[in-house]
């Protein structure tokens, strides 16, 4: 058997006798940066590697070597009788799951069986953030509870990946209006993805909006902000490296929405977040105006941001999220 999992902590627990067979950690960050239909293609991988190094500090060489190694392991799937995918409910995991389903949908599986274990809650845990929360004993209760992946799951995963990587986000919005019950958590996760687009109200995405609201409510510690925003937007599965990048953009000149007192530098890739312990985030006057809808941050500052396969640029991006109607709109007459 081969178990494909979403993180090292889960892998370490599975390797302690919970399951039999090999364990492969799928390392990716599909909610960030340019994502293409075929990310293993050299040009696509190179562009993505450059972006992740420039924005997240992930070394290009490390990313490319890791990607090639996991793709090579995936290509050897025929040597396994069964492959089990272990994933969670959030966008971080659902993008990985849909990529793998898309990939397997294009393979001749022959005698290899595909199975899926995907959960969004666990008895006794009030706020389920992921499989990494579970103890060895709790993980053991999940072993063997996976279900067979059939044509419906493969086709829906393929459709989600195609829509997510398309430069036209309306395809994803249309897909969310279909029956997506074959992948029970995908609808909420990709709906949350669309809410990351700049809003029609003030140009902020859901993470930026929630961050400013919490600062206004009195939460000033970046570490506490990460915890509270992450809890509220649980369906994103956002990591600290992603969140520090967002805080950095919110605090950058020439139009900062917040200031972080006591900050020397944001933690770099693989660095501890302890340097943020004594920092304090406060709203600027512009931040207050944007939060109240008196100013549009994107119209003022401009944008150069990837959302899956969508690249928004300039002061008048083509796509906006209406947080009241919970729908994405194409802005006519602007580009």
Short mmCIF file of C-alpha atoms in Angstrom, two decimals:
data_model
loop_
_atom_site.label_atom_id
_atom_site.label_comp_id
_atom_site.label_asym_id
_atom_site.label_seq_id
_atom_site.Cartn_x
_atom_site.Cartn_y
_atom_site.Cartn_z
CA UNK A 1 0.00 0.00 0.00
CA UNK A 2 0.93 3.63 -0.52
CA UNK A 3 -0.50 6.33 1.74
CA UNK A 4 -0.34 9.88 0.35
CA UNK A 5 -0.72 12.41 3.15
CA UNK A 6 -0.85 16.17 3.58
CA UNK A 7 1.98 16.78 6.04
CA UNK A 8 4.96 15.45 7.94
CA UNK A 9 3.24 15.21 11.32
CA UNK A 10 0.57 12.94 9.85
CA UNK A 11 3.22 10.88 8.07
CA UNK A 12 5.24 10.39 11.26
CA UNK A 13 2.19 9.10 13.11
CA UNK A 14 1.19 6.72 10.32
CA UNK A 15 4.72 5.33 10.22
CA UNK A 16 4.47 4.34 13.89
CA UNK A 17 2.59 1.18 13.03
CA UNK A 18 -0.83 2.71 12.35
CA UNK A 19 -0.79 1.61 8.72
CA UNK A 20 1.17 -0.85 6.60
CA UNK A 21 3.04 0.20 3.49
CA UNK A 22 4.83 3.31 2.27
CA UNK A 23 3.94 6.91 3.15
CA UNK A 24 4.39 9.82 0.75
CA UNK A 25 4.00 13.40 1.97
CA UNK A 26 2.55 15.58 -0.79
CA UNK A 27 4.25 18.95 -0.32
CA UNK A 28 2.58 21.80 -2.16
CA UNK A 29 0.96 25.15 -1.54
CA UNK A 30 -1.57 25.34 -4.36
CA UNK A 31 -3.57 28.23 -2.78
CA UNK A 32 -0.53 30.46 -3.40
CA UNK A 33 1.00 31.60 -6.66
CA UNK A 34 0.36 30.65 -10.29
CA UNK A 35 -1.15 27.18 -10.64
CA UNK A 36 -1.46 25.51 -14.03
CA UNK A 37 -3.41 22.53 -15.31
CA UNK A 38 -0.20 20.55 -15.68
CA UNK A 39 2.15 21.81 -12.94
CA UNK A 40 4.74 19.10 -13.63
CA UNK A 41 5.57 20.66 -17.01
CA UNK A 42 9.00 22.26 -16.75
CA UNK A 43 7.99 25.79 -17.80
CA UNK A 44 5.01 25.81 -15.45
CA UNK A 45 7.09 24.51 -12.56
CA UNK A 46 9.85 27.03 -13.21
CA UNK A 47 7.44 29.99 -13.20
CA UNK A 48 5.82 28.73 -10.01
CA UNK A 49 9.18 28.16 -8.32
CA UNK A 50 10.30 31.71 -9.09
CA UNK A 51 7.07 33.15 -7.68
CA UNK A 52 7.20 31.12 -4.46
CA UNK A 53 10.82 32.13 -3.86
CA UNK A 54 10.09 35.82 -4.44
CA UNK A 55 6.97 35.90 -2.26
CA UNK A 56 7.31 33.12 0.32
CA UNK A 57 11.08 32.72 0.39
CA UNK A 58 10.87 29.04 -0.59
CA UNK A 59 14.17 28.29 -2.40
CA UNK A 60 13.63 27.47 -6.08
CA UNK A 61 16.02 24.53 -6.00
CA UNK A 62 14.34 22.99 -2.97
CA UNK A 63 10.87 23.40 -4.49
CA UNK A 64 11.83 21.96 -7.88
CA UNK A 65 13.76 19.01 -6.44
CA UNK A 66 10.93 18.22 -4.02
CA UNK A 67 8.32 18.44 -6.75
CA UNK A 68 10.28 16.19 -9.08
CA UNK A 69 10.83 13.62 -6.33
CA UNK A 70 7.17 13.37 -5.39
CA UNK A 71 6.09 13.23 -9.03
CA UNK A 72 8.56 10.37 -9.56
CA UNK A 73 7.08 8.51 -6.58
CA UNK A 74 3.61 9.08 -7.97
CA UNK A 75 4.61 7.73 -11.38
CA UNK A 76 5.54 4.40 -9.73
CA UNK A 77 1.99 3.88 -8.45
CA UNK A 78 1.54 0.62 -10.39
CA UNK A 79 3.72 -1.24 -7.92
CA UNK A 80 1.05 -0.78 -5.23
CA UNK A 81 -2.14 -2.78 -4.84
CA UNK A 82 -3.86 0.13 -3.13
CA UNK A 83 -3.23 3.86 -2.74
CA UNK A 84 -4.96 5.75 0.08
CA UNK A 85 -5.26 9.54 -0.02
CA UNK A 86 -5.39 11.17 3.44
CA UNK A 87 -6.76 14.71 3.31
CA UNK A 88 -8.88 17.23 5.18
CA UNK A 89 -11.72 19.62 4.51
CA UNK A 90 -9.84 22.87 3.87
CA UNK A 91 -8.66 24.60 0.69
CA UNK A 92 -5.02 23.71 1.32
CA UNK A 93 -5.93 20.01 1.27
CA UNK A 94 -8.76 20.07 -1.26
CA UNK A 95 -6.51 21.62 -3.91
CA UNK A 96 -3.96 18.84 -3.36
CA UNK A 97 -6.69 16.20 -3.42
CA UNK A 98 -8.20 17.54 -6.65
CA UNK A 99 -4.80 17.70 -8.32
CA UNK A 100 -4.15 14.05 -7.46
CA UNK A 101 -7.62 13.00 -8.61
CA UNK A 102 -7.04 14.92 -11.85
CA UNK A 103 -3.69 13.17 -12.29
CA UNK A 104 -5.05 9.69 -11.57
CA UNK A 105 -8.02 10.30 -13.89
CA UNK A 106 -5.53 10.41 -16.76
CA UNK A 107 -3.80 7.14 -15.81
CA UNK A 108 -4.59 3.53 -16.60
CA UNK A 109 -4.98 2.20 -13.06
CA UNK A 110 -5.04 -1.48 -14.06
CA UNK A 111 -5.11 -3.45 -10.78
CA UNK A 112 -4.30 -0.54 -8.45
CA UNK A 113 -7.17 0.45 -6.18
CA UNK A 114 -7.64 4.09 -5.14
CA UNK A 115 -9.13 4.95 -1.74
CA UNK A 116 -9.87 8.17 0.14
CA UNK A 117 -9.96 9.19 3.77
CA UNK A 118 -11.15 12.79 4.03
CA UNK A 119 -12.63 14.28 7.21
CA UNK A 120 -13.72 17.69 8.47
CA UNK A 121 -14.36 16.82 12.11
CA UNK A 122 -13.46 14.34 14.81
CA UNK A 123 -15.50 13.35 17.91
CA UNK A 124 -14.49 15.38 20.97
CA UNK A 125 -12.60 18.09 19.03
CA UNK A 126 -14.57 21.34 19.05
CA UNK A 127 -12.62 23.05 16.26
CA UNK A 128 -11.08 20.50 13.91
CA UNK A 129 -8.13 22.06 12.13
CA UNK A 130 -6.60 18.91 10.66
CA UNK A 131 -5.29 15.39 11.00
CA UNK A 132 -2.15 16.71 12.68
CA UNK A 133 -4.25 17.46 15.78
CA UNK A 134 -5.03 13.80 16.35
CA UNK A 135 -3.16 11.54 18.74
CA UNK A 136 -1.81 8.15 17.73
CA UNK A 137 -4.83 6.52 19.34
CA UNK A 138 -7.22 8.77 17.45
CA UNK A 139 -5.39 8.16 14.18
CA UNK A 140 -5.68 4.43 14.74
CA UNK A 141 -9.48 4.72 14.76
CA UNK A 142 -9.32 6.10 11.20
CA UNK A 143 -7.18 3.31 9.78
CA UNK A 144 -9.23 1.18 7.42
CA UNK A 145 -12.22 3.57 7.31
CA UNK A 146 -11.31 4.92 3.87
CA UNK A 147 -13.69 4.51 0.97
CA UNK A 148 -13.09 3.49 -2.63
CA UNK A 149 -12.52 6.26 -5.14
CA UNK A 150 -14.68 5.66 -8.20
CA UNK A 151 -15.44 7.40 -11.47
CA UNK A 152 -17.56 10.10 -9.83
CA UNK A 153 -14.78 11.20 -7.50
CA UNK A 154 -12.17 11.13 -10.25
CA UNK A 155 -14.32 13.13 -12.67
CA UNK A 156 -15.31 15.72 -10.07
CA UNK A 157 -11.74 16.12 -8.84
CA UNK A 158 -10.63 16.59 -12.45
CA UNK A 159 -13.38 19.19 -13.03
CA UNK A 160 -12.42 21.14 -9.90
CA UNK A 161 -8.74 21.15 -10.83
CA UNK A 162 -9.50 22.30 -14.38
CA UNK A 163 -11.74 25.09 -13.08
CA UNK A 164 -9.31 26.13 -10.34
CA UNK A 165 -6.39 26.42 -12.76
CA UNK A 166 -8.40 28.19 -15.46
CA UNK A 167 -7.81 31.92 -16.11
CA UNK A 168 -11.63 32.24 -16.10
CA UNK A 169 -12.88 31.93 -12.48
CA UNK A 170 -16.52 31.89 -13.61
CA UNK A 171 -15.96 28.21 -14.50
CA UNK A 172 -15.30 27.45 -10.84
CA UNK A 173 -18.33 29.46 -9.74
CA UNK A 174 -20.50 27.51 -12.19
CA UNK A 175 -19.10 24.23 -10.90
CA UNK A 176 -20.03 25.17 -7.34
CA UNK A 177 -23.68 25.36 -8.44
CA UNK A 178 -23.61 21.72 -9.54
CA UNK A 179 -23.95 18.58 -7.45
CA UNK A 180 -20.51 18.23 -5.85
CA UNK A 181 -21.50 15.71 -3.17
CA UNK A 182 -19.00 13.13 -4.48
CA UNK A 183 -16.34 15.30 -2.76
CA UNK A 184 -18.23 16.58 0.29
CA UNK A 185 -15.76 19.29 1.36
CA UNK A 186 -14.75 20.69 -2.02
CA UNK A 187 -17.68 23.09 -2.39
CA UNK A 188 -17.03 25.00 0.84
CA UNK A 189 -13.28 25.04 0.25
CA UNK A 190 -13.45 26.45 -3.27
CA UNK A 191 -16.19 28.89 -2.28
CA UNK A 192 -13.75 30.17 0.34
CA UNK A 193 -11.12 30.43 -2.40
CA UNK A 194 -13.36 32.76 -4.42
CA UNK A 195 -13.92 34.94 -1.35
CA UNK A 196 -10.17 35.66 -1.38
CA UNK A 197 -10.67 37.82 -4.50
CA UNK A 198 -10.81 41.60 -3.88
CA UNK A 199 -14.28 42.62 -2.77
CA UNK A 200 -16.59 45.07 -4.48
CA UNK A 201 -16.97 46.81 -1.10
CA UNK A 202 -13.41 47.92 -0.44
CA UNK A 203 -10.96 45.81 -2.48
CA UNK A 204 -10.08 43.47 0.38
CA UNK A 205 -10.21 39.69 0.21
CA UNK A 206 -11.67 37.64 3.06
CA UNK A 207 -8.32 37.22 4.89
CA UNK A 208 -7.45 40.91 4.76
CA UNK A 209 -10.99 41.92 5.73
CA UNK A 210 -11.07 39.56 8.71
CA UNK A 211 -7.62 40.70 9.84
CA UNK A 212 -8.59 44.38 9.90
CA UNK A 213 -11.86 43.57 11.68
CA UNK A 214 -9.99 41.72 14.41
CA UNK A 215 -7.45 44.50 14.87
CA UNK A 216 -10.33 46.95 15.18
CA UNK A 217 -11.87 44.64 17.79
CA UNK A 218 -8.70 44.85 19.89
CA UNK A 219 -6.48 41.96 18.81
CA UNK A 220 -3.05 43.41 18.12
CA UNK A 221 -0.57 40.52 18.41
CA UNK A 222 0.39 39.07 14.99
CA UNK A 223 0.62 35.62 16.57
CA UNK A 224 -2.87 35.92 18.03
CA UNK A 225 -4.17 37.35 14.76
CA UNK A 226 -2.86 34.30 12.92
CA UNK A 227 -4.58 32.01 15.39
CA UNK A 228 -7.90 33.86 15.46
CA UNK A 229 -8.11 34.55 11.71
CA UNK A 230 -7.10 30.94 11.05
CA UNK A 231 -9.83 29.69 13.38
CA UNK A 232 -12.51 31.87 11.83
CA UNK A 233 -11.44 31.04 8.26
CA UNK A 234 -10.86 27.38 9.08
CA UNK A 235 -11.91 26.32 5.59
CA UNK A 236 -8.73 27.86 4.15
CA UNK A 237 -6.21 25.77 6.09
CA UNK A 238 -3.85 28.75 5.95
CA UNK A 239 -0.29 28.31 7.18
CA UNK A 240 1.78 30.90 9.05
CA UNK A 241 4.07 31.58 6.07
CA UNK A 242 1.02 32.49 3.96
CA UNK A 243 -0.37 34.73 6.67
CA UNK A 244 2.88 36.60 7.30
CA UNK A 245 2.99 37.37 3.57
CA UNK A 246 -0.51 38.85 3.76
CA UNK A 247 0.36 40.92 6.86
CA UNK A 248 3.47 42.16 5.09
CA UNK A 249 1.43 43.37 2.09
CA UNK A 250 -1.10 45.05 4.38
CA UNK A 251 1.69 46.99 6.09
CA UNK A 252 3.70 47.97 3.00
CA UNK A 253 4.03 51.53 1.69
CA UNK A 254 2.79 53.50 -0.13
CA UNK A 255 -0.74 52.69 1.09
CA UNK A 256 -0.41 50.64 4.29
CA UNK A 257 -3.61 49.62 6.06
CA UNK A 258 -1.79 48.70 9.27
CA UNK A 259 1.47 49.28 11.06
CA UNK A 260 3.32 46.67 13.09
CA UNK A 261 5.21 48.22 15.97
CA UNK A 262 8.33 46.41 17.18
CA UNK A 263 8.79 44.48 13.94
CA UNK A 264 12.31 44.11 12.56
CA UNK A 265 11.43 41.57 9.85
CA UNK A 266 8.80 38.93 9.20
CA UNK A 267 9.95 35.34 9.79
CA UNK A 268 11.56 33.88 6.68
CA UNK A 269 10.99 30.38 5.32
CA UNK A 270 11.63 27.76 8.03
CA UNK A 271 12.28 30.47 10.65
CA UNK A 272 10.58 30.60 14.04
CA UNK A 273 7.76 33.11 14.56
CA UNK A 274 9.06 34.05 18.01
CA UNK A 275 10.27 37.43 16.72
CA UNK A 276 6.60 38.48 16.36
CA UNK A 277 5.82 37.76 20.03
CA UNK A 278 6.22 41.35 21.24
CA UNK A 279 4.91 43.11 18.13
CA UNK A 280 1.69 45.12 17.95
CA UNK A 281 -0.50 45.68 14.87
CA UNK A 282 -2.54 48.89 14.63
CA UNK A 283 -4.77 50.25 11.87
CA UNK A 284 -3.67 53.29 9.90
CA UNK A 285 -6.16 56.03 9.06
CA UNK A 286 -6.40 54.57 5.55
CA UNK A 287 -6.98 51.14 7.09
CA UNK A 288 -9.95 52.50 9.03
CA UNK A 289 -11.40 54.15 5.92
CA UNK A 290 -10.98 50.99 3.83
CA UNK A 291 -12.54 48.86 6.56
CA UNK A 292 -15.57 51.20 6.58
CA UNK A 293 -15.86 51.08 2.80
CA UNK A 294 -14.90 54.73 2.36
CA UNK A 295 -11.85 53.82 0.23
CA UNK A 296 -11.12 51.00 -2.21
CA UNK A 297 -7.65 49.62 -1.48
CA UNK A 298 -7.13 48.02 -4.90
CA UNK A 299 -8.27 51.09 -6.85
CA UNK A 300 -5.75 53.09 -4.83
CA UNK A 301 -2.85 50.63 -4.57
CA UNK A 302 -3.29 48.27 -7.53
CA UNK A 303 -2.89 44.50 -7.49
CA UNK A 304 -0.57 41.85 -8.88
CA UNK A 305 -1.86 38.62 -7.44
CA UNK A 306 -2.55 35.02 -8.48
CA UNK A 307 -5.68 33.12 -7.48
CA UNK A 308 -5.21 29.63 -8.85
CA UNK A 309 -5.01 30.18 -12.60
CA UNK A 310 -6.30 33.75 -12.43
CA UNK A 311 -3.81 36.62 -12.54
CA UNK A 312 -5.28 39.93 -11.36
CA UNK A 313 -3.29 43.05 -12.21
CA UNK A 314 -3.68 46.81 -12.10
CA UNK A 315 -5.99 49.20 -10.27
CA UNK A 316 -9.15 47.89 -11.88
CA UNK A 317 -8.96 44.06 -11.82
CA UNK A 318 -11.39 42.15 -13.98
CA UNK A 319 -12.91 40.06 -11.19
CA UNK A 320 -14.39 41.13 -7.86
CA UNK A 321 -16.06 39.27 -4.99
CA UNK A 322 -19.42 40.52 -3.69
CA UNK A 323 -19.36 39.53 -0.02
CA UNK A 324 -23.06 40.27 0.44
CA UNK A 325 -24.26 38.19 -2.50
CA UNK A 326 -21.45 35.67 -2.01
CA UNK A 327 -20.67 35.64 -5.72
CA UNK A 328 -17.87 36.61 -8.08
CA UNK A 329 -18.51 39.31 -10.66
CA UNK A 330 -16.75 40.33 -13.84
CA UNK A 331 -16.23 44.08 -13.79
CA UNK A 332 -17.19 45.45 -17.21
CA UNK A 333 -15.41 48.34 -18.84
CA UNK A 334 -12.24 47.96 -16.76
CA UNK A 335 -9.13 45.86 -17.21
#
